[in-house]
mmCIF file with all atom_site columns, C-alpha atoms in Angstrom:
data_model
loop_
_atom_site.group_PDB
_atom_site.id
_atom_site.type_symbol
_atom_site.label_atom_id
_atom_site.label_alt_id
_atom_site.label_comp_id
_atom_site.label_asym_id
_atom_site.label_entity_id
_atom_site.label_seq_id
_atom_site.pdbx_PDB_ins_code
_atom_site.Cartn_x
_atom_site.Cartn_y
_atom_site.Cartn_z
_atom_site.occupancy
_atom_site.B_iso_or_equiv
_atom_site.pdbx_formal_charge
_atom_site.auth_seq_id
_atom_site.auth_comp_id
_atom_site.auth_asym_id
_atom_site.auth_atom_id
_atom_site.pdbx_PDB_model_num
ATOM 1   C CA . MET A 1 1   ? -0.385  -0.017  -0.283 1.00 73.00 ? 130 MET A CA 1
ATOM 2   C CA . GLY A 1 2   ? 2.276   2.367   1.775  1.00 73.00 ? 131 GLY A CA 1
ATOM 3   C CA . HIS A 1 3   ? 5.695   0.512   -0.438 1.00 75.00 ? 132 HIS A CA 1
ATOM 4   C CA . GLY A 1 4   ? 7.485   0.663   3.237  1.00 81.00 ? 133 GLY A CA 1
ATOM 5   C CA . GLU A 1 5   ? 6.261   4.362   3.666  1.00 85.00 ? 134 GLU A CA 1
ATOM 6   C CA . GLU A 1 6   ? 4.426   4.639   7.063  1.00 91.00 ? 135 GLU A CA 1
ATOM 7   C CA . SER A 1 7   ? 2.842   8.161   6.118  1.00 93.00 ? 136 SER A CA 1
ATOM 8   C CA . THR A 1 8   ? 1.398   6.633   2.098  1.00 94.00 ? 137 THR A CA 1
ATOM 9   C CA . THR A 1 9   ? 0.654   3.412   4.058  1.00 94.00 ? 138 THR A CA 1
ATOM 10  C CA . LEU A 1 10  ? -1.390  6.183   6.710  1.00 95.00 ? 139 LEU A CA 1
ATOM 11  C CA . ASN A 1 11  ? -2.623  8.679   3.607  1.00 96.00 ? 140 ASN A CA 1
ATOM 12  C CA . TYR A 1 12  ? -3.487  6.257   1.683  1.00 96.00 ? 141 TYR A CA 1
ATOM 13  C CA . LEU A 1 13  ? -6.094  4.022   4.003  1.00 97.00 ? 142 LEU A CA 1
ATOM 14  C CA . ILE A 1 14  ? -7.841  7.560   5.615  1.00 97.00 ? 143 ILE A CA 1
ATOM 15  C CA . GLU A 1 15  ? -8.359  8.924   1.541  1.00 98.00 ? 144 GLU A CA 1
ATOM 16  C CA . LEU A 1 16  ? -9.988  5.218   1.045  1.00 98.00 ? 145 LEU A CA 1
ATOM 17  C CA . ILE A 1 17  ? -12.234 5.504   4.058  1.00 98.00 ? 146 ILE A CA 1
ATOM 18  C CA . ASP A 1 18  ? -13.292 8.661   2.844  1.00 98.00 ? 147 ASP A CA 1
ATOM 19  C CA . ARG A 1 19  ? -13.910 7.765   -0.629 1.00 98.00 ? 148 ARG A CA 1
ATOM 20  C CA . VAL A 1 20  ? -15.619 4.453   1.177  1.00 97.00 ? 149 VAL A CA 1
ATOM 21  C CA . ASP A 1 21  ? -17.152 6.789   3.395  1.00 97.00 ? 150 ASP A CA 1
ATOM 22  C CA . ASP A 1 22  ? -18.880 9.127   0.701  1.00 96.00 ? 151 ASP A CA 1
ATOM 23  C CA . ILE A 1 23  ? -20.617 5.642   -0.900 1.00 96.00 ? 152 ILE A CA 1
ATOM 24  C CA . TYR A 1 24  ? -21.805 5.491   2.485  1.00 93.00 ? 153 TYR A CA 1
ATOM 25  C CA . ARG A 1 25  ? -23.643 8.609   3.391  1.00 93.00 ? 154 ARG A CA 1
ATOM 26  C CA . ASN A 1 26  ? -24.406 9.227   -0.134 1.00 92.00 ? 155 ASN A CA 1
ATOM 27  C CA . THR A 1 27  ? -27.023 5.765   -0.115 1.00 88.00 ? 156 THR A CA 1
ATOM 28  C CA . THR A 1 28  ? -30.461 6.149   0.604  1.00 82.00 ? 157 THR A CA 1
ATOM 29  C CA . TRP A 1 29  ? -31.266 2.854   1.850  1.00 78.00 ? 158 TRP A CA 1
ATOM 30  C CA . ASP A 1 30  ? -34.722 1.919   1.192  1.00 79.00 ? 159 ASP A CA 1
ATOM 31  C CA . GLN A 1 31  ? -35.632 5.458   1.653  1.00 77.00 ? 160 GLN A CA 1
ATOM 32  C CA . GLU A 1 32  ? -35.764 5.888   5.388  1.00 77.00 ? 161 GLU A CA 1
ATOM 33  C CA . PHE A 1 33  ? -32.369 5.012   6.050  1.00 78.00 ? 162 PHE A CA 1
ATOM 34  C CA . SER A 1 34  ? -30.294 7.349   5.054  1.00 79.00 ? 163 SER A CA 1
ATOM 35  C CA . GLY A 1 35  ? -26.247 9.616   6.853  1.00 83.00 ? 164 GLY A CA 1
ATOM 36  C CA . TYR A 1 36  ? -24.665 5.997   7.109  1.00 87.00 ? 165 TYR A CA 1
ATOM 37  C CA . GLY A 1 37  ? -21.182 5.983   7.297  1.00 92.00 ? 166 GLY A CA 1
ATOM 38  C CA . VAL A 1 38  ? -18.110 5.054   9.006  1.00 94.00 ? 167 VAL A CA 1
ATOM 39  C CA . GLN A 1 39  ? -15.010 7.095   10.129 1.00 94.00 ? 168 GLN A CA 1
ATOM 40  C CA . ILE A 1 40  ? -11.476 5.884   11.733 1.00 95.00 ? 169 ILE A CA 1
ATOM 41  C CA . GLN A 1 41  ? -10.862 5.491   15.300 1.00 94.00 ? 170 GLN A CA 1
ATOM 42  C CA . GLN A 1 42  ? -7.166  3.898   15.171 1.00 93.00 ? 171 GLN A CA 1
ATOM 43  C CA . ILE A 1 43  ? -5.087  3.255   12.727 1.00 95.00 ? 172 ILE A CA 1
ATOM 44  C CA . ILE A 1 44  ? -2.455  0.804   13.151 1.00 94.00 ? 173 ILE A CA 1
ATOM 45  C CA . ILE A 1 45  ? 0.768   0.047   11.016 1.00 94.00 ? 174 ILE A CA 1
ATOM 46  C CA . GLU A 1 46  ? 2.810   -3.531  11.683 1.00 93.00 ? 175 GLU A CA 1
ATOM 47  C CA . LYS A 1 47  ? 5.618   -1.968  9.944  1.00 91.00 ? 176 LYS A CA 1
ATOM 48  C CA . SER A 1 48  ? 7.062   -5.551  10.045 1.00 93.00 ? 177 SER A CA 1
ATOM 49  C CA . PRO A 1 49  ? 5.944   -9.257  10.684 1.00 95.00 ? 178 PRO A CA 1
ATOM 50  C CA . THR A 1 50  ? 4.805   -10.490 14.972 1.00 96.00 ? 179 THR A CA 1
ATOM 51  C CA . PRO A 1 51  ? 7.520   -13.513 16.750 1.00 96.00 ? 180 PRO A CA 1
ATOM 52  C CA . VAL A 1 52  ? 5.738   -16.083 16.828 1.00 94.00 ? 181 VAL A CA 1
ATOM 53  C CA . ALA A 1 53  ? 7.106   -19.705 18.585 1.00 94.00 ? 182 ALA A CA 1
ATOM 54  C CA . PRO A 1 54  ? 6.933   -22.369 17.032 1.00 91.00 ? 183 PRO A CA 1
ATOM 55  C CA . GLY A 1 55  ? 3.274   -23.826 16.716 1.00 88.00 ? 184 GLY A CA 1
ATOM 56  C CA . LYS A 1 56  ? 1.938   -20.839 17.038 1.00 92.00 ? 185 LYS A CA 1
ATOM 57  C CA . ARG A 1 57  ? -0.097  -18.469 14.651 1.00 94.00 ? 186 ARG A CA 1
ATOM 58  C CA . HIS A 1 58  ? -0.545  -14.565 14.421 1.00 95.00 ? 187 HIS A CA 1
ATOM 59  C CA . PHE A 1 59  ? -1.888  -12.434 11.985 1.00 96.00 ? 188 PHE A CA 1
ATOM 60  C CA . ASN A 1 60  ? 1.050   -10.641 11.395 1.00 96.00 ? 189 ASN A CA 1
ATOM 61  C CA . MET A 1 61  ? 2.945   -13.771 11.339 1.00 95.00 ? 190 MET A CA 1
ATOM 62  C CA . ARG A 1 62  ? 5.897   -14.139 8.190  1.00 93.00 ? 191 ARG A CA 1
ATOM 63  C CA . GLY A 1 63  ? 4.168   -16.606 5.893  1.00 91.00 ? 192 GLY A CA 1
ATOM 64  C CA . SER A 1 64  ? 1.369   -18.346 6.529  1.00 91.00 ? 193 SER A CA 1
ATOM 65  C CA . PRO A 1 65  ? 0.941   -21.074 9.655  1.00 92.00 ? 194 PRO A CA 1
ATOM 66  C CA . VAL A 1 66  ? 0.626   -23.754 6.745  1.00 90.00 ? 195 VAL A CA 1
ATOM 67  C CA . GLU A 1 67  ? 3.829   -24.973 5.686  1.00 86.00 ? 196 GLU A CA 1
ATOM 68  C CA . ASN A 1 68  ? 5.703   -24.024 2.157  1.00 85.00 ? 197 ASN A CA 1
ATOM 69  C CA . ARG A 1 69  ? 3.064   -21.556 2.017  1.00 89.00 ? 198 ARG A CA 1
ATOM 70  C CA . ASP A 1 70  ? 3.135   -17.565 2.126  1.00 88.00 ? 199 ASP A CA 1
ATOM 71  C CA . VAL A 1 71  ? -0.465  -16.661 1.902  1.00 93.00 ? 200 VAL A CA 1
ATOM 72  C CA . TRP A 1 72  ? -3.260  -17.381 4.286  1.00 96.00 ? 201 TRP A CA 1
ATOM 73  C CA . ASP A 1 73  ? -6.045  -19.013 3.716  1.00 97.00 ? 202 ASP A CA 1
ATOM 74  C CA . VAL A 1 74  ? -8.514  -15.883 3.737  1.00 98.00 ? 203 VAL A CA 1
ATOM 75  C CA . LYS A 1 75  ? -11.130 -17.671 5.910  1.00 96.00 ? 204 LYS A CA 1
ATOM 76  C CA . LYS A 1 76  ? -8.694  -18.592 8.916  1.00 96.00 ? 205 LYS A CA 1
ATOM 77  C CA . LEU A 1 77  ? -6.527  -15.090 8.093  1.00 97.00 ? 206 LEU A CA 1
ATOM 78  C CA . LEU A 1 78  ? -9.973  -13.271 9.588  1.00 96.00 ? 207 LEU A CA 1
ATOM 79  C CA . GLU A 1 79  ? -10.788 -15.624 12.275 1.00 93.00 ? 208 GLU A CA 1
ATOM 80  C CA . GLN A 1 80  ? -7.197  -15.552 13.408 1.00 94.00 ? 209 GLN A CA 1
ATOM 81  C CA . PHE A 1 81  ? -7.176  -11.239 12.767 1.00 94.00 ? 210 PHE A CA 1
ATOM 82  C CA . SER A 1 82  ? -10.402 -11.466 14.771 1.00 92.00 ? 211 SER A CA 1
ATOM 83  C CA . ALA A 1 83  ? -8.411  -13.310 17.704 1.00 90.00 ? 212 ALA A CA 1
ATOM 84  C CA . ASP A 1 84  ? -5.505  -11.138 18.034 1.00 92.00 ? 213 ASP A CA 1
ATOM 85  C CA . ILE A 1 85  ? -7.043  -7.833  17.997 1.00 90.00 ? 214 ILE A CA 1
ATOM 86  C CA . ALA A 1 86  ? -10.239 -9.172  20.634 1.00 85.00 ? 215 ALA A CA 1
ATOM 87  C CA . ASP A 1 87  ? -9.262  -6.847  23.175 1.00 85.00 ? 216 ASP A CA 1
ATOM 88  C CA . LYS A 1 88  ? -9.086  -3.547  20.687 1.00 86.00 ? 217 LYS A CA 1
ATOM 89  C CA . ALA A 1 89  ? -12.307 -4.882  18.818 1.00 83.00 ? 218 ALA A CA 1
ATOM 90  C CA . ALA A 1 90  ? -13.963 -4.461  22.168 1.00 83.00 ? 219 ALA A CA 1
ATOM 91  C CA . ASN A 1 91  ? -13.758 -0.937  22.027 1.00 87.00 ? 220 ASN A CA 1
ATOM 92  C CA . VAL A 1 92  ? -14.788 -0.027  18.260 1.00 90.00 ? 221 VAL A CA 1
ATOM 93  C CA . CYS A 1 93  ? -17.557 -1.293  16.329 1.00 88.00 ? 222 CYS A CA 1
ATOM 94  C CA . LEU A 1 94  ? -15.297 -2.506  13.448 1.00 93.00 ? 223 LEU A CA 1
ATOM 95  C CA . ALA A 1 95  ? -12.623 -3.741  12.252 1.00 94.00 ? 224 ALA A CA 1
ATOM 96  C CA . HIS A 1 96  ? -10.801 -4.433  9.143  1.00 97.00 ? 225 HIS A CA 1
ATOM 97  C CA . LEU A 1 97  ? -7.349  -5.453  8.386  1.00 97.00 ? 226 LEU A CA 1
ATOM 98  C CA . PHE A 1 98  ? -6.190  -4.448  5.270  1.00 97.00 ? 227 PHE A CA 1
ATOM 99  C CA . THR A 1 99  ? -3.392  -6.384  3.356  1.00 96.00 ? 228 THR A CA 1
ATOM 100 C CA . TYR A 1 100 ? -0.979  -7.297  0.825  1.00 95.00 ? 229 TYR A CA 1
ATOM 101 C CA . GLN A 1 101 ? -2.023  -11.414 -0.186 1.00 95.00 ? 230 GLN A CA 1
ATOM 102 C CA . ASP A 1 102 ? -2.248  -13.022 -3.005 1.00 97.00 ? 231 ASP A CA 1
ATOM 103 C CA . PHE A 1 103 ? -5.482  -15.140 -2.045 1.00 97.00 ? 232 PHE A CA 1
ATOM 104 C CA . ASP A 1 104 ? -6.796  -17.967 -3.598 1.00 95.00 ? 233 ASP A CA 1
ATOM 105 C CA . GLU A 1 105 ? -9.171  -18.221 -6.568 1.00 95.00 ? 234 GLU A CA 1
ATOM 106 C CA . GLY A 1 106 ? -9.169  -13.614 -6.708 1.00 96.00 ? 235 GLY A CA 1
ATOM 107 C CA . THR A 1 107 ? -10.375 -13.469 -3.255 1.00 98.00 ? 236 THR A CA 1
ATOM 108 C CA . LEU A 1 108 ? -10.068 -9.849  -2.114 1.00 98.00 ? 237 LEU A CA 1
ATOM 109 C CA . GLY A 1 109 ? -12.029 -10.117 0.750  1.00 98.00 ? 238 GLY A CA 1
ATOM 110 C CA . LEU A 1 110 ? -13.817 -11.234 3.660  1.00 98.00 ? 239 LEU A CA 1
ATOM 111 C CA . ALA A 1 111 ? -15.769 -10.037 6.389  1.00 97.00 ? 240 ALA A CA 1
ATOM 112 C CA . TYR A 1 112 ? -18.434 -11.983 9.305  1.00 95.00 ? 241 TYR A CA 1
ATOM 113 C CA . VAL A 1 113 ? -22.263 -10.341 8.046  1.00 93.00 ? 242 VAL A CA 1
ATOM 114 C CA . ALA A 1 114 ? -24.289 -9.067  10.472 1.00 90.00 ? 243 ALA A CA 1
ATOM 115 C CA . PRO A 1 115 ? -27.188 -11.118 11.800 1.00 88.00 ? 244 PRO A CA 1
ATOM 116 C CA . SER A 1 116 ? -30.561 -10.088 12.187 1.00 85.00 ? 245 SER A CA 1
ATOM 117 C CA . LYS A 1 117 ? -31.091 -10.700 15.312 1.00 83.00 ? 246 LYS A CA 1
ATOM 118 C CA . PRO A 1 118 ? -29.187 -9.163  18.042 1.00 78.00 ? 247 PRO A CA 1
ATOM 119 C CA . ASP A 1 119 ? -28.216 -12.165 20.092 1.00 79.00 ? 248 ASP A CA 1
ATOM 120 C CA . ILE A 1 120 ? -25.747 -13.346 17.660 1.00 82.00 ? 249 ILE A CA 1
ATOM 121 C CA . ALA A 1 121 ? -22.347 -12.506 16.850 1.00 83.00 ? 250 ALA A CA 1
ATOM 122 C CA . GLY A 1 122 ? -20.902 -10.844 14.154 1.00 84.00 ? 251 GLY A CA 1
ATOM 123 C CA . GLY A 1 123 ? -20.898 -7.896  12.217 1.00 85.00 ? 252 GLY A CA 1
ATOM 124 C CA . LEU A 1 124 ? -21.450 -4.527  13.536 1.00 86.00 ? 253 LEU A CA 1
ATOM 125 C CA . CYS A 1 125 ? -20.354 -3.793  16.870 1.00 82.00 ? 254 CYS A CA 1
ATOM 126 C CA . SER A 1 126 ? -20.641 -7.697  17.898 1.00 81.00 ? 255 SER A CA 1
ATOM 127 C CA . LYS A 1 127 ? -20.083 -8.986  21.025 1.00 79.00 ? 256 LYS A CA 1
ATOM 128 C CA . ALA A 1 128 ? -17.192 -11.118 22.516 1.00 80.00 ? 257 ALA A CA 1
ATOM 129 C CA . SER A 1 129 ? -18.036 -14.810 20.786 1.00 81.00 ? 258 SER A CA 1
ATOM 130 C CA . PRO A 1 130 ? -15.683 -18.076 21.856 1.00 77.00 ? 259 PRO A CA 1
ATOM 131 C CA . SER A 1 131 ? -12.838 -18.560 19.344 1.00 72.00 ? 260 SER A CA 1
ATOM 132 C CA . SER A 1 132 ? -13.193 -21.903 17.400 1.00 70.00 ? 261 SER A CA 1
ATOM 133 C CA . SER A 1 133 ? -9.841  -22.870 18.288 1.00 66.00 ? 262 SER A CA 1
ATOM 134 C CA . ASN A 1 134 ? -9.739  -22.025 21.853 1.00 62.00 ? 263 ASN A CA 1
ATOM 135 C CA . ARG A 1 135 ? -12.378 -22.373 23.883 1.00 63.00 ? 264 ARG A CA 1
ATOM 136 C CA . GLN A 1 136 ? -10.751 -20.247 27.007 1.00 68.00 ? 265 GLN A CA 1
ATOM 137 C CA . ARG A 1 137 ? -10.136 -17.121 24.362 1.00 78.00 ? 266 ARG A CA 1
ATOM 138 C CA . VAL A 1 138 ? -12.595 -15.188 22.504 1.00 83.00 ? 267 VAL A CA 1
ATOM 139 C CA . MET A 1 139 ? -12.838 -12.852 19.738 1.00 85.00 ? 268 MET A CA 1
ATOM 140 C CA . TYR A 1 140 ? -15.111 -10.633 18.239 1.00 86.00 ? 269 TYR A CA 1
ATOM 141 C CA . LEU A 1 141 ? -16.577 -11.134 14.966 1.00 91.00 ? 270 LEU A CA 1
ATOM 142 C CA . ASN A 1 142 ? -16.857 -7.003  14.410 1.00 92.00 ? 271 ASN A CA 1
ATOM 143 C CA . THR A 1 143 ? -14.210 -7.751  11.530 1.00 94.00 ? 272 THR A CA 1
ATOM 144 C CA . GLY A 1 144 ? -13.747 -7.951  7.722  1.00 97.00 ? 273 GLY A CA 1
ATOM 145 C CA . LEU A 1 145 ? -10.734 -7.703  5.655  1.00 98.00 ? 274 LEU A CA 1
ATOM 146 C CA . THR A 1 146 ? -9.382  -6.292  1.963  1.00 98.00 ? 275 THR A CA 1
ATOM 147 C CA . SER A 1 147 ? -6.324  -7.379  0.437  1.00 98.00 ? 276 SER A CA 1
ATOM 148 C CA . THR A 1 148 ? -4.755  -5.005  -2.147 1.00 97.00 ? 277 THR A CA 1
ATOM 149 C CA . LYS A 1 149 ? -2.976  -7.903  -4.433 1.00 97.00 ? 278 LYS A CA 1
ATOM 150 C CA . ASN A 1 150 ? -4.426  -10.241 -7.018 1.00 97.00 ? 279 ASN A CA 1
ATOM 151 C CA . TYR A 1 151 ? -3.116  -12.605 -9.652 1.00 97.00 ? 280 TYR A CA 1
ATOM 152 C CA . GLY A 1 152 ? -0.022  -10.866 -8.258 1.00 96.00 ? 281 GLY A CA 1
ATOM 153 C CA . LYS A 1 153 ? -0.920  -7.368  -9.419 1.00 97.00 ? 282 LYS A CA 1
ATOM 154 C CA . THR A 1 154 ? -1.744  -3.870  -6.864 1.00 96.00 ? 283 THR A CA 1
ATOM 155 C CA . ILE A 1 155 ? -5.192  -3.587  -7.636 1.00 97.00 ? 284 ILE A CA 1
ATOM 156 C CA . LEU A 1 156 ? -6.568  -0.458  -8.702 1.00 97.00 ? 285 LEU A CA 1
ATOM 157 C CA . THR A 1 157 ? -7.713  1.602   -5.873 1.00 96.00 ? 286 THR A CA 1
ATOM 158 C CA . LYS A 1 158 ? -11.297 1.975   -6.942 1.00 98.00 ? 287 LYS A CA 1
ATOM 159 C CA . GLU A 1 159 ? -10.749 -1.733  -6.498 1.00 98.00 ? 288 GLU A CA 1
ATOM 160 C CA . ALA A 1 160 ? -9.741  -1.791  -2.955 1.00 98.00 ? 289 ALA A CA 1
ATOM 161 C CA . ASP A 1 161 ? -12.469 0.948   -2.678 1.00 98.00 ? 290 ASP A CA 1
ATOM 162 C CA . LEU A 1 162 ? -15.303 -0.940  -3.559 1.00 98.00 ? 291 LEU A CA 1
ATOM 163 C CA . VAL A 1 163 ? -14.297 -3.958  -1.898 1.00 98.00 ? 292 VAL A CA 1
ATOM 164 C CA . THR A 1 164 ? -13.987 -2.740  1.483  1.00 98.00 ? 293 THR A CA 1
ATOM 165 C CA . THR A 1 165 ? -17.224 -0.954  1.012  1.00 97.00 ? 294 THR A CA 1
ATOM 166 C CA . HIS A 1 166 ? -18.235 -4.306  -0.345 1.00 97.00 ? 295 HIS A CA 1
ATOM 167 C CA . GLU A 1 167 ? -16.782 -5.754  3.053  1.00 97.00 ? 296 GLU A CA 1
ATOM 168 C CA . LEU A 1 168 ? -18.163 -3.527  4.826  1.00 96.00 ? 297 LEU A CA 1
ATOM 169 C CA . GLY A 1 169 ? -21.706 -3.964  3.611  1.00 94.00 ? 298 GLY A CA 1
ATOM 170 C CA . HIS A 1 170 ? -21.278 -7.502  5.391  1.00 95.00 ? 299 HIS A CA 1
ATOM 171 C CA . ASN A 1 171 ? -20.810 -6.139  8.650  1.00 93.00 ? 300 ASN A CA 1
ATOM 172 C CA . PHE A 1 172 ? -23.605 -3.691  8.414  1.00 91.00 ? 301 PHE A CA 1
ATOM 173 C CA . GLY A 1 173 ? -25.802 -6.820  7.697  1.00 89.00 ? 302 GLY A CA 1
ATOM 174 C CA . ALA A 1 174 ? -26.293 -7.196  3.906  1.00 89.00 ? 303 ALA A CA 1
ATOM 175 C CA . GLU A 1 175 ? -25.837 -10.488 1.990  1.00 91.00 ? 304 GLU A CA 1
ATOM 176 C CA . HIS A 1 176 ? -25.463 -11.599 -1.139 1.00 90.00 ? 305 HIS A CA 1
ATOM 177 C CA . ASP A 1 177 ? -28.395 -11.735 -3.351 1.00 83.00 ? 306 ASP A CA 1
ATOM 178 C CA . PRO A 1 178 ? -29.405 -15.314 -4.317 1.00 77.00 ? 307 PRO A CA 1
#
């Protein structure tokens, strides 16, 4: 995103979220809901991979947890991100990971969908949920991710805007059309 420059990355993310916010705020939902948007509370830029002990994993580790694979499985990465940032995600309505990984089958993003019932975890302002890999650990399903790499190349800015808007739509409760 920022080609190793923290200030470039920061500006890219701020401008991206500003464009996504503009899309949401200028959309009227069912003639009665308007003015919804997103606002940045905090940006964390990971400058180097997080060291992990053998057999352990972290969303920001070098490579992936699968031996001889540099790229994570997108579902596993979202789950790991959700568990690793649980203490921060507990204090915000949404947490979104921006990464530069070339996921399988051209996948550019993934997010948990907010359910229609308030007592089920997932999406916007989600409550804690037990981690599927460690029952003693909680995770928050108010998360999503966007990759800006696809088939070996950096995607267009407009593509990143649309992917992020799409994934946040899932966090808001939108599902794919049948």
